[in-house]
Coordinates of C-alpha atoms and ligand atoms in Angstrom, one line a residue:
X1 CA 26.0 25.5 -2.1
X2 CA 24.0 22.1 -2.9
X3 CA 20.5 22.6 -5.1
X4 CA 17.4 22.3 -3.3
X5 CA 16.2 19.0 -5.0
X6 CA 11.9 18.7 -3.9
X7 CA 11.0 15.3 -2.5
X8 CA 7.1 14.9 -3.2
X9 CA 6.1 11.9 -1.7
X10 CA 2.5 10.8 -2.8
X11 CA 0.0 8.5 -0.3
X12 CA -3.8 7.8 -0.2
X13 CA -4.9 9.9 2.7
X14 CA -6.9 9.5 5.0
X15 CA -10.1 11.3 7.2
X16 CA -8.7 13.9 10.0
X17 CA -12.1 13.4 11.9
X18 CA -15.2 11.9 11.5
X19 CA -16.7 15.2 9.3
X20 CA -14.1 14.4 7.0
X21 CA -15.6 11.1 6.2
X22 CA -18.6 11.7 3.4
X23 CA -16.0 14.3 1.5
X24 CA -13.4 12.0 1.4
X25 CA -15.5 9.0 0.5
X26 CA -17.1 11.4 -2.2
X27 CA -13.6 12.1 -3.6
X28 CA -13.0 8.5 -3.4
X29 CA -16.1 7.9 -5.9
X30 CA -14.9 10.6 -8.3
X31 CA -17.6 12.9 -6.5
X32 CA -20.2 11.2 -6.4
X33 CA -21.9 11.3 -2.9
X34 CA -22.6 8.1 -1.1
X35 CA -25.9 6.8 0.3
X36 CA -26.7 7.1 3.9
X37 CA -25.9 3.4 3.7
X38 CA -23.0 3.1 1.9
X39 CA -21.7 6.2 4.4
X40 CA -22.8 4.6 7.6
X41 CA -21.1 0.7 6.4
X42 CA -17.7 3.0 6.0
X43 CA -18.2 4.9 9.6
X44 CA -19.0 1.2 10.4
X45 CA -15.5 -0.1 9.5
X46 CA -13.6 2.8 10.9
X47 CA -15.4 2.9 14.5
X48 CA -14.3 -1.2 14.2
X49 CA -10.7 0.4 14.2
X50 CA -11.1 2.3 17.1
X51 CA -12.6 5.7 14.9
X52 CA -10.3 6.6 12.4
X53 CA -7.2 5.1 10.7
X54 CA -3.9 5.5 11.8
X55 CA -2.6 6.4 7.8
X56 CA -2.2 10.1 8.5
X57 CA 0.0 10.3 11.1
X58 CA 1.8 6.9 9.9
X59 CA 2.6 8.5 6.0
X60 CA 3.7 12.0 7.3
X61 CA 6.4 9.9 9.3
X62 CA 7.3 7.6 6.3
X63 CA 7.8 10.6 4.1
X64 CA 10.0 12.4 7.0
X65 CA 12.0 9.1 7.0
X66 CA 12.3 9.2 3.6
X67 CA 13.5 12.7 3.3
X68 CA 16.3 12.0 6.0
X69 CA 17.4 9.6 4.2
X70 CA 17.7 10.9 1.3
X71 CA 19.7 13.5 2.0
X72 CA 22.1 11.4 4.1
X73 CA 22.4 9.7 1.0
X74 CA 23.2 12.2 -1.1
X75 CA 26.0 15.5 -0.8
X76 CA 25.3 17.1 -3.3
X77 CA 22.1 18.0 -3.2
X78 CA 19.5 18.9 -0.4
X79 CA 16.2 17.0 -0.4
X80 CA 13.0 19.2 0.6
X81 CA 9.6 17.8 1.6
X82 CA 6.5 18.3 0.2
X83 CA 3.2 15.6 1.0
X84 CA 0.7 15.5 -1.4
X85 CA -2.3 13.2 -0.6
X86 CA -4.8 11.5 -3.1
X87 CA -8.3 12.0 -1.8
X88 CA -7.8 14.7 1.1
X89 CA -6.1 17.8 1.8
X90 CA -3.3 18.4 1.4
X91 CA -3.7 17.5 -2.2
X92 CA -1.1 16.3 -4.5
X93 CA -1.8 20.0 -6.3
X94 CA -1.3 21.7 -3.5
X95 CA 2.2 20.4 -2.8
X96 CA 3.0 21.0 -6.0
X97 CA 2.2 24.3 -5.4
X98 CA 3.9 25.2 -2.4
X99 CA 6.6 23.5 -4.6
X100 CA 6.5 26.3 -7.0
X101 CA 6.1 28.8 -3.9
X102 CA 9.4 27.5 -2.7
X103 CA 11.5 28.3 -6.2
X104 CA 11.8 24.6 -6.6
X105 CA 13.0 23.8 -10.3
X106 CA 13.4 19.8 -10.0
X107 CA 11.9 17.2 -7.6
X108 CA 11.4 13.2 -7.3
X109 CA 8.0 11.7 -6.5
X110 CA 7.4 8.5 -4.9
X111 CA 3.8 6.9 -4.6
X112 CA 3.5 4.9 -1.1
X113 CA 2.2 1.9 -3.1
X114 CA 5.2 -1.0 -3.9
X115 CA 3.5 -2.1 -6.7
X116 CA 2.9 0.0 -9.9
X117 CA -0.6 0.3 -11.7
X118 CA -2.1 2.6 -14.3
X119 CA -5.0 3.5 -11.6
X120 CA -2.8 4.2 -8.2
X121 CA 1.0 5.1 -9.2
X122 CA 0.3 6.1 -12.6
X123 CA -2.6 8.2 -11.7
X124 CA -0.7 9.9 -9.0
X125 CA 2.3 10.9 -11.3
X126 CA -0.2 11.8 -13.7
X127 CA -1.3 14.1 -11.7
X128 CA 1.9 15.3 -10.1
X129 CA 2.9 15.8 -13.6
X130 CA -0.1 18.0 -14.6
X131 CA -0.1 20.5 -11.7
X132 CA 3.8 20.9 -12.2
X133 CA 3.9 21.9 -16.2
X134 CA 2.8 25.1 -15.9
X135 CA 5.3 25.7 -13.4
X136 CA 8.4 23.9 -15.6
X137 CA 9.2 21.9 -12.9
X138 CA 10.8 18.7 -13.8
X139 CA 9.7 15.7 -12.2
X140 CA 11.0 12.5 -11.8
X141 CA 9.2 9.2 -10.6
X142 CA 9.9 6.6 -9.3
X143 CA 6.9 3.8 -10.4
X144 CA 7.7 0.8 -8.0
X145 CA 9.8 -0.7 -5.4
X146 CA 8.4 -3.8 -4.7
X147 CA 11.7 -5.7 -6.5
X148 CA 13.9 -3.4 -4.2
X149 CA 16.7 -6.1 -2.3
X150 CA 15.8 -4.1 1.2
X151 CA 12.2 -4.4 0.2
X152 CA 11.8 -8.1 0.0
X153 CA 14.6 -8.7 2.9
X154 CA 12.0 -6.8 5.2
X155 CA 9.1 -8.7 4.2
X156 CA 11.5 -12.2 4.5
X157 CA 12.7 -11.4 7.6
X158 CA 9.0 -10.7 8.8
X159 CA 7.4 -14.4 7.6
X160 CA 10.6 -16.0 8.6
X161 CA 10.0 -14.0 12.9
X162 CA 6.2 -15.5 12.5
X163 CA 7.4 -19.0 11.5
X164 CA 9.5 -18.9 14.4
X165 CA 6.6 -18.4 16.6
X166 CA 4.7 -21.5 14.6
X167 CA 5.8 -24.5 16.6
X168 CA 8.0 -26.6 14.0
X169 CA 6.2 -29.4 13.4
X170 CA 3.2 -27.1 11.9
X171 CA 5.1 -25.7 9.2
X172 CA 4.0 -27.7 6.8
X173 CA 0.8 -26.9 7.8
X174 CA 1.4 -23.0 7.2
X175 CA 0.4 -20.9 4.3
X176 CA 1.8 -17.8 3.4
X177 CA -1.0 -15.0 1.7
X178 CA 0.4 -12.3 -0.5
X179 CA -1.9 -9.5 -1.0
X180 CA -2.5 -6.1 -2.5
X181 CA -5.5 -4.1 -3.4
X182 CA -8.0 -5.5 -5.6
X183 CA -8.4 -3.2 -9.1
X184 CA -11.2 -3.7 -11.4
X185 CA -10.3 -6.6 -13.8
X186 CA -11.4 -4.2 -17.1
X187 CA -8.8 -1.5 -16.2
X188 CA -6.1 -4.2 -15.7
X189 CA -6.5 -5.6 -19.0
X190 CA -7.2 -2.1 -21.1
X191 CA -4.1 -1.1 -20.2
X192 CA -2.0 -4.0 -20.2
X193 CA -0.9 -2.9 -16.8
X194 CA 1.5 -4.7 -14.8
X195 CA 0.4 -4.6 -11.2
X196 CA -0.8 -8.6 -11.3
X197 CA 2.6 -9.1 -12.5
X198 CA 4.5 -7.2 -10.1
X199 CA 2.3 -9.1 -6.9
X200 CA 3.5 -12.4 -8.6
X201 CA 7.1 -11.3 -8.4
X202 CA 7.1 -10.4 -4.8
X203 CA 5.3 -13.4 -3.7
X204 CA 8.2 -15.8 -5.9
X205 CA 10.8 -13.5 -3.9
X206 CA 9.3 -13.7 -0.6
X207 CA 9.0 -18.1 -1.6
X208 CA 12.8 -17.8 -2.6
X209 CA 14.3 -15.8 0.2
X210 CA 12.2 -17.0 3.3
X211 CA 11.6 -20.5 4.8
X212 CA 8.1 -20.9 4.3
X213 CA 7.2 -23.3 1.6
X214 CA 3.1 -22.9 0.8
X215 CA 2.8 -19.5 -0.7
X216 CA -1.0 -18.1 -2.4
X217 CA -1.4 -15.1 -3.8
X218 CA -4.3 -13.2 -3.3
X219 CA -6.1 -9.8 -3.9
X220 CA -8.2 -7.5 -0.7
X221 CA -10.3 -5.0 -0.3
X222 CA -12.6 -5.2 -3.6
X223 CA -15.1 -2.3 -4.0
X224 CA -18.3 -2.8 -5.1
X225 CA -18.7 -1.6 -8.4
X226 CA -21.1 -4.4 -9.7
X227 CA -18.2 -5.4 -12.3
X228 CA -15.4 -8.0 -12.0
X229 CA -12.5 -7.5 -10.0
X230 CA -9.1 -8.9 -9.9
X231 CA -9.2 -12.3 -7.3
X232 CA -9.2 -14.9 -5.7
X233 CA -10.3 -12.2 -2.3
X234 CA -8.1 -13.3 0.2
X235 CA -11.4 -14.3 2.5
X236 CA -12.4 -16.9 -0.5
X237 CA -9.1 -17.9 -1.2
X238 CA -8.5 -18.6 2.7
X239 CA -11.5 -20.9 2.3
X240 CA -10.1 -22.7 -0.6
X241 CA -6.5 -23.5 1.0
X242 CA -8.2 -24.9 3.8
X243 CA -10.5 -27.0 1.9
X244 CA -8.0 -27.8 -0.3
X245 CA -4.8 -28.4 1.8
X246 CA -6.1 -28.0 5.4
X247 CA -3.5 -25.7 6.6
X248 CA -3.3 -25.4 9.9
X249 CA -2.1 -21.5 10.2
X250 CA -2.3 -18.4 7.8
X251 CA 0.1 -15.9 7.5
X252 CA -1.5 -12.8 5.8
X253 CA 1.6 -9.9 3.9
X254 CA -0.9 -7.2 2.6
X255 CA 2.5 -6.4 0.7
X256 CA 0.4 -3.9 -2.1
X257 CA 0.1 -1.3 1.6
X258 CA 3.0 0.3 3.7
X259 CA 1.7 0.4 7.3
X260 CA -1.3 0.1 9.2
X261 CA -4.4 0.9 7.9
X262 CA -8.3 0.9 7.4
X263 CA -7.8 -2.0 4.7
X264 CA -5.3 -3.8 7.2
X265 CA -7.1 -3.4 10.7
X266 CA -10.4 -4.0 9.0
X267 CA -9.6 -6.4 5.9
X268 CA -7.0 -8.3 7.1
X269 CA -7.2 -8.1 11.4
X270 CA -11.1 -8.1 11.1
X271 CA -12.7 -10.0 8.2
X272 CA -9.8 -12.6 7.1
X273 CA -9.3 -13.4 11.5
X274 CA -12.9 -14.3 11.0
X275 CA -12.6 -16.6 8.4
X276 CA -9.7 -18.1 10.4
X277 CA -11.9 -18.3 13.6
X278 CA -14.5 -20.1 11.7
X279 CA -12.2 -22.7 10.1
X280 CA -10.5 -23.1 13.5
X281 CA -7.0 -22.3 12.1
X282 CA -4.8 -19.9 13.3
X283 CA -4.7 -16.1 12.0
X284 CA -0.9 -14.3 11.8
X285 CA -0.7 -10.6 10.1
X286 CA 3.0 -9.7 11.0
X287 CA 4.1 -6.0 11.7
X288 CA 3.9 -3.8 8.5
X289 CA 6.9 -1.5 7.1
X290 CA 5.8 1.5 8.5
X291 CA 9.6 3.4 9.2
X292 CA 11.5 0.3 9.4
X293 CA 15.1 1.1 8.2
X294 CA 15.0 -1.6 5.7
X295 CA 11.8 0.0 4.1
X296 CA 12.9 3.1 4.0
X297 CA 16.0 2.0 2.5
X298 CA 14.5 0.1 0.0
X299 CA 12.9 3.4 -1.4
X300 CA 16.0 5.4 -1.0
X301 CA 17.9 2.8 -3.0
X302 CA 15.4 2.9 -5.8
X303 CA 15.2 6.5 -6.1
X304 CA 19.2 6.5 -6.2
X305 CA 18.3 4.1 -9.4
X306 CA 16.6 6.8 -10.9
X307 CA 17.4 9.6 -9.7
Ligands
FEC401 O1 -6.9 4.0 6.4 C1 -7.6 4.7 5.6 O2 -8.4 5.6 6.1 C2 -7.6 4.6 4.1 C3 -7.1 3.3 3.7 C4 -7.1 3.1 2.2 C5 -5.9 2.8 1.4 C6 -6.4 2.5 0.1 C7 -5.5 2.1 -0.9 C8 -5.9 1.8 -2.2 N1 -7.1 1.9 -2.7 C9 -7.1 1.4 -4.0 C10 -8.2 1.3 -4.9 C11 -9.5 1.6 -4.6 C12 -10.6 1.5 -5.5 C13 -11.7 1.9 -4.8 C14 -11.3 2.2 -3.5 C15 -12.2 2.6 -2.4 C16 -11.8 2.9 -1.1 C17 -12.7 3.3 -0.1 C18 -12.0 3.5 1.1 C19 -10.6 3.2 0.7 N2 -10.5 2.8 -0.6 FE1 -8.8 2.5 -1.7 N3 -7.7 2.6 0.0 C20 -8.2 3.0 1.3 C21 -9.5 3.3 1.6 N4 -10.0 2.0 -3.3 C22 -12.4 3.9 2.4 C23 -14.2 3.5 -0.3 C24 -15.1 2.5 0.4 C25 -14.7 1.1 0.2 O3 -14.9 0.6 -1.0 O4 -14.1 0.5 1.1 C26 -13.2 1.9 -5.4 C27 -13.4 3.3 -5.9 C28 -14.8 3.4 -6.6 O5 -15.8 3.1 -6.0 O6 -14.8 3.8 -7.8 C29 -10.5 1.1 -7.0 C30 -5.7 1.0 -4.3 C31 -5.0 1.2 -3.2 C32 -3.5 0.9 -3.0 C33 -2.6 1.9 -3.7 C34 -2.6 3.3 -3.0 O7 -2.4 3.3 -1.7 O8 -2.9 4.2 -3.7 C35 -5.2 0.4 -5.6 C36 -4.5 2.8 1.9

C-alpha cells in the first residue's frame, strides 16, 4: 500500500463575508484593530471589486489542482490535502492539526507566493514548522518557484498573447511591468533576504523568453506603515516610463500573486488603469495563473525537486 504523504498548501486568505473584514484586517496588523477609517478605505476597495475577493474560492481550487497533480505524478505515494490560510480560518495550525488527526507522519508545504521572502514564505513555514513539532511530523518546503521552466513559459506565453493584440508597429512603444508585493525596505535588508533578487530574475526570464523588449520592474501594494518600502510603486514608476520613454501601452505581470485578487482587481485593474487613463496610454493586465496546467506544473515539478 502507498504512504499517505500530506500536501499542506499555504495561501493569504481572504474575508468569507463582509463581518469577516475588521478580524481579518486585525490579524493582518498583528492584532491591532483598525480605525473606523482605515476599516471603511478597506471595505472601500473590496465593494470596488464587486464585495469581496475572489482568493477563497480561487486557492482552494489551486491547492485541489495541485494535489491532483501530485499524485498523478507520483506511484508511490498518495498525496492528501490539507489548506492552511495565513490571516483567516482555516489557519495554517489548524491544518496542521487535522494533519496530526489524520495519522499523517510526513508532508510537503507549498506557500502560493513564487517568490521567497523571510516575511511571506519564510513566515508561513515557520509557522507550519512550529504547529507540527510537537506532533513529529516532518515537513518539507518548498521556498519558491518563480525559476520553475513551466513557470516562466506561462508568464511568456501570456505577454507574448497581449503583444499580439498590440498592433505591430506599437511594439516599440510597449513596456512590460513586473511586480510583486511591496515589503518594508528595513526587513529586506536585516535579513539579507532574497525576494528583490528573485523579482529581478523573473523579469530577466520573462525579457529572454518573450518578445517584448522594454521590461521595468516594479513593486504594488505598499502599506502604510510610515517607514520606507521597497519601490519604485508601479503607479510612480508608470509615470516615470512615460515621462521618460513615452510608451504608448503598459503591460502590467503582478508575477509576486497567483490569481485574481483584492491587490490585482484593485491595484493593478483600478489604480495603475488610472494612471494609464490619465497619461492617455493604453492599460493591459493579462489573465493570471490561477489553475492553468502550466502553473500547476510548475509547482509540481519543483516539489519533485525537493521532494
Ligand atoms: O483578495 C484578498 O482579499 C486578499 C489579497 C491579499 C494578498 C496579499 C498578499 C501579500 N501581502 C503581503 C504583505 C503585506 C504587508 C502588509 C499587508 C497588508 C494587507 C492588507 C490587505 C492585504 N494585505 Fe497583504 N495581501 C492581501 C491583502 N500585506 C487587505 C491590509 C490593508 C492594506 O494595507 O491594504 C502590511 C501589514 C501591516 O500593516 O503591518 C507587509 C505580501 C503578499 C504576497 C505573498 C503572500 O501571498 O503571502 C508579501 C494576496
Amino acid at each position: 500500500m502507498s504512504k499517505t504523504i500530506g500536501l499542506l498548501v499555504m495561501a493569504y486568505g481572504t474575508p468569507y463575508k463582509e463581518s469577516d473584514i475588521e478580524p481579518y484586517y486585525t490579524d493582518i496588523r498583528h492584532g491591532k484593530k483598525p480605525t473606523e477609517a482605515e476599516l471603511e478605505d478597506l471595505k472601500e476597495r473590496y465593494k470596488a471589486i464587486g464585495g469581496l475577493s475572489p482568493l477563497a474560492g480561487m486557492t482552494n481550487r489551486q491547492a485541489e489542482a495541485i494535489c491532483d497533480g501530485l499524485n498523478q505524478a507520483y506511484d508511490d505515494k498518495e498525496f492528501k490535502l490539507y489548506i492552511g490560510l495565513k490571516h483567516i480560518h482555516p489557519f495554517i495550525e489548524d491544518a496542521v492539526e487535522s494533519m496530526h488527526e489524520d495519522g499523517i507522519e510526513e508532508a510537503v508545504t507549498v506557500v502560493l507566493a513564487p517568490h521567497y521572502s523571510s516575511f511571506s514564505v519564510g513566515s508561513y513555514n515557520e509557522r507550519a514548522q512550529k504547529a507540527a513539532a510537537p506532533y513529529d511530523i516532518k515537513l518539507t518546503h518548498v521556498e519558491h518557484y518563480y525559476q520553475q521552466p513551466k513557470f516562466i513559459q506561462y508568464w511568456t506565453e501570456k505577454v507574448n498573447e497581449t503583444l499580439n493584440e498590440i498592433p505591430q508597429e506599437a511594439h516599440d512603444d510597449t513596456v512590460l511591468v513586473v511586480s510583486a508585493h511591496s515589503l518594508p525596505k528595513a526587513l529586506i535588508e536585516d535579513n539579507n533576504d532574497p525576494y528583490p533578487d528573485e523579482l529581478h530574475a523573473t523579469a530577466e526570464l520573462l525579457q529572454q523568453h518573450s518578445d517584448i523588449k522594454h521590461v521595468a520592474e516594479g513593486w504594488q501594494s505598499e502599506g502604510n506603515t510610515g517607514t520606507p518600502w521597497l519601490g519604485p510603486d508601479v503607479q510612480d514608476l508608470t509615470r516615470t516610463l512615460y515621462d521618460e520613454h513615452q510608451y504608448k501601452h503598459f503591460i502590467y505581470t503582478p508575477v509576486g500573486f497567483v490569481c485574481e485578487h483584492l491587490e490585482v482587481l484593485y491595484d493593478n485593474d483600478h489604480e495603475c488603469k488610472a494612471v494609464c487613463d490619465d497619461l492617455g496610454v493604453k492599460y493591459h493586465r493579462p489573465t493570471m495563473p490561477d489553475t492553468d496546467p502550466l502553473f500547476i506544473g510548475a509547482i509540481v515539478d519543483e516539489i519533485k525537486n525537493v521532494f
